[in-house]
Amino acid sequence: MPDSLSAGQKAARTRKRRAAAAKAVRTRRRLSAFAKAHASEAASKDALRMYCQSHGWHVAFFEGATGSPRTGIIDAIAFRLGRKDGDLLDVRLVQRKGGKAGVTGREIARLKHAAGGAMVNWLIAEFDGETLHLLPDDPFA
């Protein structure tokens, strides 16, 4: 590296350094937003789990294989046996929001549509000690 640089070379080096610094700031902000999104997602999941537990509901979360949230409108399902009739099931489809995310009318419409299209069927799973037998024979077809 030469000991003395011309004015143009100094200016070019300064521009490169400033551009690199600006890129680093953008990266830090992006990672910070990423971390914030994951923290609020985890907090909303814990809050829903605690609420369900304290009010007699069970909750199951729909997640990808890595534990990341999936992309559909339904994030979780809350369910409990009927309070007056133990043969009935009360089910709620849940979309979670966290942090500064607000609910939109479009999301409410999608969730209502999903609830209206939910399918319920029956299945008996009998395990004889060696094999699991399902009735009807092909319940997931």
PDB file of C-alpha atoms in Angstrom:
ATOM      1  CA  MET A   1       0.000   0.000   0.000  1.00  0.00           C
ATOM      2  CA  PRO A   2       1.510   3.336  -0.966  1.00  0.00           C
ATOM      3  CA  ASP A   3       2.357   5.828   1.749  1.00  0.00           C
ATOM      4  CA  SER A   4       0.635   8.765   0.103  1.00  0.00           C
ATOM      5  CA  LEU A   5      -2.654   8.692  -1.725  1.00  0.00           C
ATOM      6  CA  SER A   6      -3.998  11.229  -4.138  1.00  0.00           C
ATOM      7  CA  ALA A   7      -7.129  13.182  -3.234  1.00  0.00           C
ATOM      8  CA  GLY A   8      -9.215  11.049  -5.618  1.00  0.00           C
ATOM      9  CA  GLN A   9      -7.921   7.814  -4.076  1.00  0.00           C
ATOM     10  CA  LYS A  10      -8.679   9.084  -0.567  1.00  0.00           C
ATOM     11  CA  ALA A  11     -12.184  10.081  -1.632  1.00  0.00           C
ATOM     12  CA  ALA A  12     -12.783   6.669  -3.245  1.00  0.00           C
ATOM     13  CA  ARG A  13     -11.597   4.877  -0.109  1.00  0.00           C
ATOM     14  CA  THR A  14     -13.831   7.061   2.063  1.00  0.00           C
ATOM     15  CA  ARG A  15     -16.864   6.315  -0.152  1.00  0.00           C
ATOM     16  CA  LYS A  16     -16.178   2.565   0.059  1.00  0.00           C
ATOM     17  CA  ARG A  17     -15.826   2.688   3.838  1.00  0.00           C
ATOM     18  CA  ARG A  18     -19.010   4.730   4.238  1.00  0.00           C
ATOM     19  CA  ALA A  19     -20.910   2.316   1.967  1.00  0.00           C
ATOM     20  CA  ALA A  20     -19.620  -0.636   3.994  1.00  0.00           C
ATOM     21  CA  ALA A  21     -20.643   1.062   7.248  1.00  0.00           C
ATOM     22  CA  ALA A  22     -24.121   1.829   5.903  1.00  0.00           C
ATOM     23  CA  LYS A  23     -24.521  -1.793   4.798  1.00  0.00           C
ATOM     24  CA  ALA A  24     -23.481  -2.979   8.277  1.00  0.00           C
ATOM     25  CA  VAL A  25     -26.092  -0.724   9.887  1.00  0.00           C
ATOM     26  CA  ARG A  26     -28.809  -2.097   7.575  1.00  0.00           C
ATOM     27  CA  THR A  27     -27.744  -5.655   8.397  1.00  0.00           C
ATOM     28  CA  ARG A  28     -27.853  -4.969  12.143  1.00  0.00           C
ATOM     29  CA  ARG A  29     -31.324  -3.458  11.829  1.00  0.00           C
ATOM     30  CA  ARG A  30     -32.550  -6.390   9.759  1.00  0.00           C
ATOM     31  CA  LEU A  31     -31.182  -8.937  12.209  1.00  0.00           C
ATOM     32  CA  SER A  32     -32.654  -6.949  15.042  1.00  0.00           C
ATOM     33  CA  ALA A  33     -36.075  -7.030  13.359  1.00  0.00           C
ATOM     34  CA  PHE A  34     -35.643 -10.778  12.756  1.00  0.00           C
ATOM     35  CA  ALA A  35     -34.801 -11.333  16.411  1.00  0.00           C
ATOM     36  CA  LYS A  36     -37.733  -9.156  17.502  1.00  0.00           C
ATOM     37  CA  ALA A  37     -40.146 -11.094  15.279  1.00  0.00           C
ATOM     38  CA  HIS A  38     -39.013 -14.434  16.681  1.00  0.00           C
ATOM     39  CA  ALA A  39     -39.156 -13.167  20.258  1.00  0.00           C
ATOM     40  CA  SER A  40     -42.702 -11.847  19.837  1.00  0.00           C
ATOM     41  CA  GLU A  41     -43.738 -15.107  18.131  1.00  0.00           C
ATOM     42  CA  ALA A  42     -42.385 -17.130  21.059  1.00  0.00           C
ATOM     43  CA  ALA A  43     -44.020 -14.776  23.573  1.00  0.00           C
ATOM     44  CA  SER A  44     -47.432 -15.035  21.883  1.00  0.00           C
ATOM     45  CA  LYS A  45     -47.107 -18.828  21.830  1.00  0.00           C
ATOM     46  CA  ASP A  46     -46.300 -18.955  25.553  1.00  0.00           C
ATOM     47  CA  ALA A  47     -49.116 -16.518  26.371  1.00  0.00           C
ATOM     48  CA  LEU A  48     -51.662 -18.623  24.469  1.00  0.00           C
ATOM     49  CA  ARG A  49     -50.387 -21.826  26.102  1.00  0.00           C
ATOM     50  CA  MET A  50     -50.695 -20.291  29.585  1.00  0.00           C
ATOM     51  CA  TYR A  51     -54.166 -18.879  28.877  1.00  0.00           C
ATOM     52  CA  CYS A  52     -55.440 -22.212  27.583  1.00  0.00           C
ATOM     53  CA  GLN A  53     -53.969 -24.078  30.526  1.00  0.00           C
ATOM     54  CA  SER A  54     -55.555 -21.746  33.068  1.00  0.00           C
ATOM     55  CA  HIS A  55     -58.987 -21.907  31.372  1.00  0.00           C
ATOM     56  CA  GLY A  56     -59.249 -25.672  30.818  1.00  0.00           C
ATOM     57  CA  TRP A  57     -58.312 -25.790  27.140  1.00  0.00           C
ATOM     58  CA  HIS A  58     -55.690 -27.879  25.378  1.00  0.00           C
ATOM     59  CA  VAL A  59     -53.688 -26.310  22.575  1.00  0.00           C
ATOM     60  CA  ALA A  60     -51.725 -27.738  19.653  1.00  0.00           C
ATOM     61  CA  PHE A  61     -49.515 -25.566  17.454  1.00  0.00           C
ATOM     62  CA  PHE A  62     -49.044 -26.128  13.735  1.00  0.00           C
ATOM     63  CA  GLU A  63     -45.353 -25.763  12.939  1.00  0.00           C
ATOM     64  CA  GLY A  64     -42.902 -26.872  10.311  1.00  0.00           C
ATOM     65  CA  ALA A  65     -40.442 -29.700  10.872  1.00  0.00           C
ATOM     66  CA  THR A  66     -37.856 -27.219  12.201  1.00  0.00           C
ATOM     67  CA  GLY A  67     -40.277 -25.654  14.668  1.00  0.00           C
ATOM     68  CA  SER A  68     -40.811 -22.565  12.560  1.00  0.00           C
ATOM     69  CA  PRO A  69     -44.367 -21.285  12.131  1.00  0.00           C
ATOM     70  CA  ARG A  70     -46.187 -22.369   9.005  1.00  0.00           C
ATOM     71  CA  THR A  71     -47.626 -20.016   6.431  1.00  0.00           C
ATOM     72  CA  GLY A  72     -51.358 -20.764   6.642  1.00  0.00           C
ATOM     73  CA  ILE A  73     -53.952 -18.700   8.502  1.00  0.00           C
ATOM     74  CA  ILE A  74     -54.325 -21.322  11.250  1.00  0.00           C
ATOM     75  CA  ASP A  75     -51.420 -21.253  13.703  1.00  0.00           C
ATOM     76  CA  ALA A  76     -52.928 -23.362  16.473  1.00  0.00           C
ATOM     77  CA  ILE A  77     -56.012 -25.266  17.525  1.00  0.00           C
ATOM     78  CA  ALA A  78     -57.542 -24.962  20.983  1.00  0.00           C
ATOM     79  CA  PHE A  79     -59.913 -27.692  22.113  1.00  0.00           C
ATOM     80  CA  ARG A  80     -61.722 -29.030  25.146  1.00  0.00           C
ATOM     81  CA  LEU A  81     -64.398 -31.580  25.931  1.00  0.00           C
ATOM     82  CA  GLY A  82     -67.897 -30.201  26.335  1.00  0.00           C
ATOM     83  CA  ARG A  83     -68.651 -28.878  29.794  1.00  0.00           C
ATOM     84  CA  LYS A  84     -72.136 -30.406  30.022  1.00  0.00           C
ATOM     85  CA  ASP A  85     -71.708 -33.355  27.670  1.00  0.00           C
ATOM     86  CA  GLY A  86     -68.361 -35.156  27.726  1.00  0.00           C
ATOM     87  CA  ASP A  87     -69.054 -36.639  24.288  1.00  0.00           C
ATOM     88  CA  LEU A  88     -68.973 -33.221  22.616  1.00  0.00           C
ATOM     89  CA  LEU A  89     -65.846 -31.367  21.574  1.00  0.00           C
ATOM     90  CA  ASP A  90     -65.391 -27.585  21.546  1.00  0.00           C
ATOM     91  CA  VAL A  91     -62.754 -26.540  18.987  1.00  0.00           C
ATOM     92  CA  ARG A  92     -61.303 -23.115  18.139  1.00  0.00           C
ATOM     93  CA  LEU A  93     -59.016 -22.353  15.214  1.00  0.00           C
ATOM     94  CA  VAL A  94     -56.427 -19.803  16.307  1.00  0.00           C
ATOM     95  CA  GLN A  95     -54.308 -17.309  14.457  1.00  0.00           C
ATOM     96  CA  ARG A  96     -51.645 -15.794  16.684  1.00  0.00           C
ATOM     97  CA  LYS A  97     -50.381 -12.232  16.513  1.00  0.00           C
ATOM     98  CA  GLY A  98     -47.448 -10.803  18.388  1.00  0.00           C
ATOM     99  CA  GLY A  99     -45.492  -7.609  18.813  1.00  0.00           C
ATOM    100  CA  LYS A 100     -46.851  -4.701  16.793  1.00  0.00           C
ATOM    101  CA  ALA A 101     -48.713  -6.882  14.288  1.00  0.00           C
ATOM    102  CA  GLY A 102     -52.377  -6.037  14.064  1.00  0.00           C
ATOM    103  CA  VAL A 103     -55.269  -8.095  12.814  1.00  0.00           C
ATOM    104  CA  THR A 104     -56.817  -7.181   9.472  1.00  0.00           C
ATOM    105  CA  GLY A 105     -60.303  -7.710   8.157  1.00  0.00           C
ATOM    106  CA  ARG A 106     -58.905  -9.976   5.453  1.00  0.00           C
ATOM    107  CA  GLU A 107     -57.335 -12.245   8.090  1.00  0.00           C
ATOM    108  CA  ILE A 108     -60.607 -12.445  10.004  1.00  0.00           C
ATOM    109  CA  ALA A 109     -62.416 -13.389   6.793  1.00  0.00           C
ATOM    110  CA  ARG A 110     -59.804 -16.077   6.003  1.00  0.00           C
ATOM    111  CA  LEU A 111     -60.083 -17.536   9.510  1.00  0.00           C
ATOM    112  CA  LYS A 112     -63.898 -17.583   9.352  1.00  0.00           C
ATOM    113  CA  HIS A 113     -63.696 -19.295   5.966  1.00  0.00           C
ATOM    114  CA  ALA A 114     -61.276 -21.889   7.371  1.00  0.00           C
ATOM    115  CA  ALA A 115     -63.582 -22.548  10.341  1.00  0.00           C
ATOM    116  CA  GLY A 116     -66.557 -22.967   8.026  1.00  0.00           C
ATOM    117  CA  GLY A 117     -64.663 -25.437   5.864  1.00  0.00           C
ATOM    118  CA  ALA A 118     -63.240 -27.489   8.719  1.00  0.00           C
ATOM    119  CA  MET A 119     -63.957 -31.184   8.364  1.00  0.00           C
ATOM    120  CA  VAL A 120     -64.683 -33.476  11.280  1.00  0.00           C
ATOM    121  CA  ASN A 121     -64.740 -37.250  11.074  1.00  0.00           C
ATOM    122  CA  TRP A 122     -64.329 -40.167  13.449  1.00  0.00           C
ATOM    123  CA  LEU A 123     -61.621 -42.764  13.912  1.00  0.00           C
ATOM    124  CA  ILE A 124     -61.095 -45.667  16.286  1.00  0.00           C
ATOM    125  CA  ALA A 125     -57.486 -46.653  16.964  1.00  0.00           C
ATOM    126  CA  GLU A 126     -57.124 -50.045  18.656  1.00  0.00           C
ATOM    127  CA  PHE A 127     -53.729 -51.350  19.722  1.00  0.00           C
ATOM    128  CA  ASP A 128     -53.578 -55.095  20.492  1.00  0.00           C
ATOM    129  CA  GLY A 129     -50.048 -55.035  21.898  1.00  0.00           C
ATOM    130  CA  GLU A 130     -48.362 -55.533  18.526  1.00  0.00           C
ATOM    131  CA  THR A 131     -50.339 -53.776  15.807  1.00  0.00           C
ATOM    132  CA  LEU A 132     -52.379 -50.619  15.613  1.00  0.00           C
ATOM    133  CA  HIS A 133     -55.756 -51.287  13.980  1.00  0.00           C
ATOM    134  CA  LEU A 134     -57.753 -48.357  12.591  1.00  0.00           C
ATOM    135  CA  LEU A 135     -61.483 -48.329  12.017  1.00  0.00           C
ATOM    136  CA  PRO A 136     -62.474 -47.442   9.317  1.00  0.00           C
ATOM    137  CA  ASP A 137     -59.674 -49.275   7.490  1.00  0.00           C
ATOM    138  CA  ASP A 138     -58.393 -46.289   5.477  1.00  0.00           C
ATOM    139  CA  PRO A 139     -59.262 -43.205   7.554  1.00  0.00           C
ATOM    140  CA  PHE A 140     -56.749 -40.818   5.978  1.00  0.00           C
ATOM    141  CA  ALA A 141     -57.679 -41.400   2.332  1.00  0.00           C
TER     142      ALA A 141
END
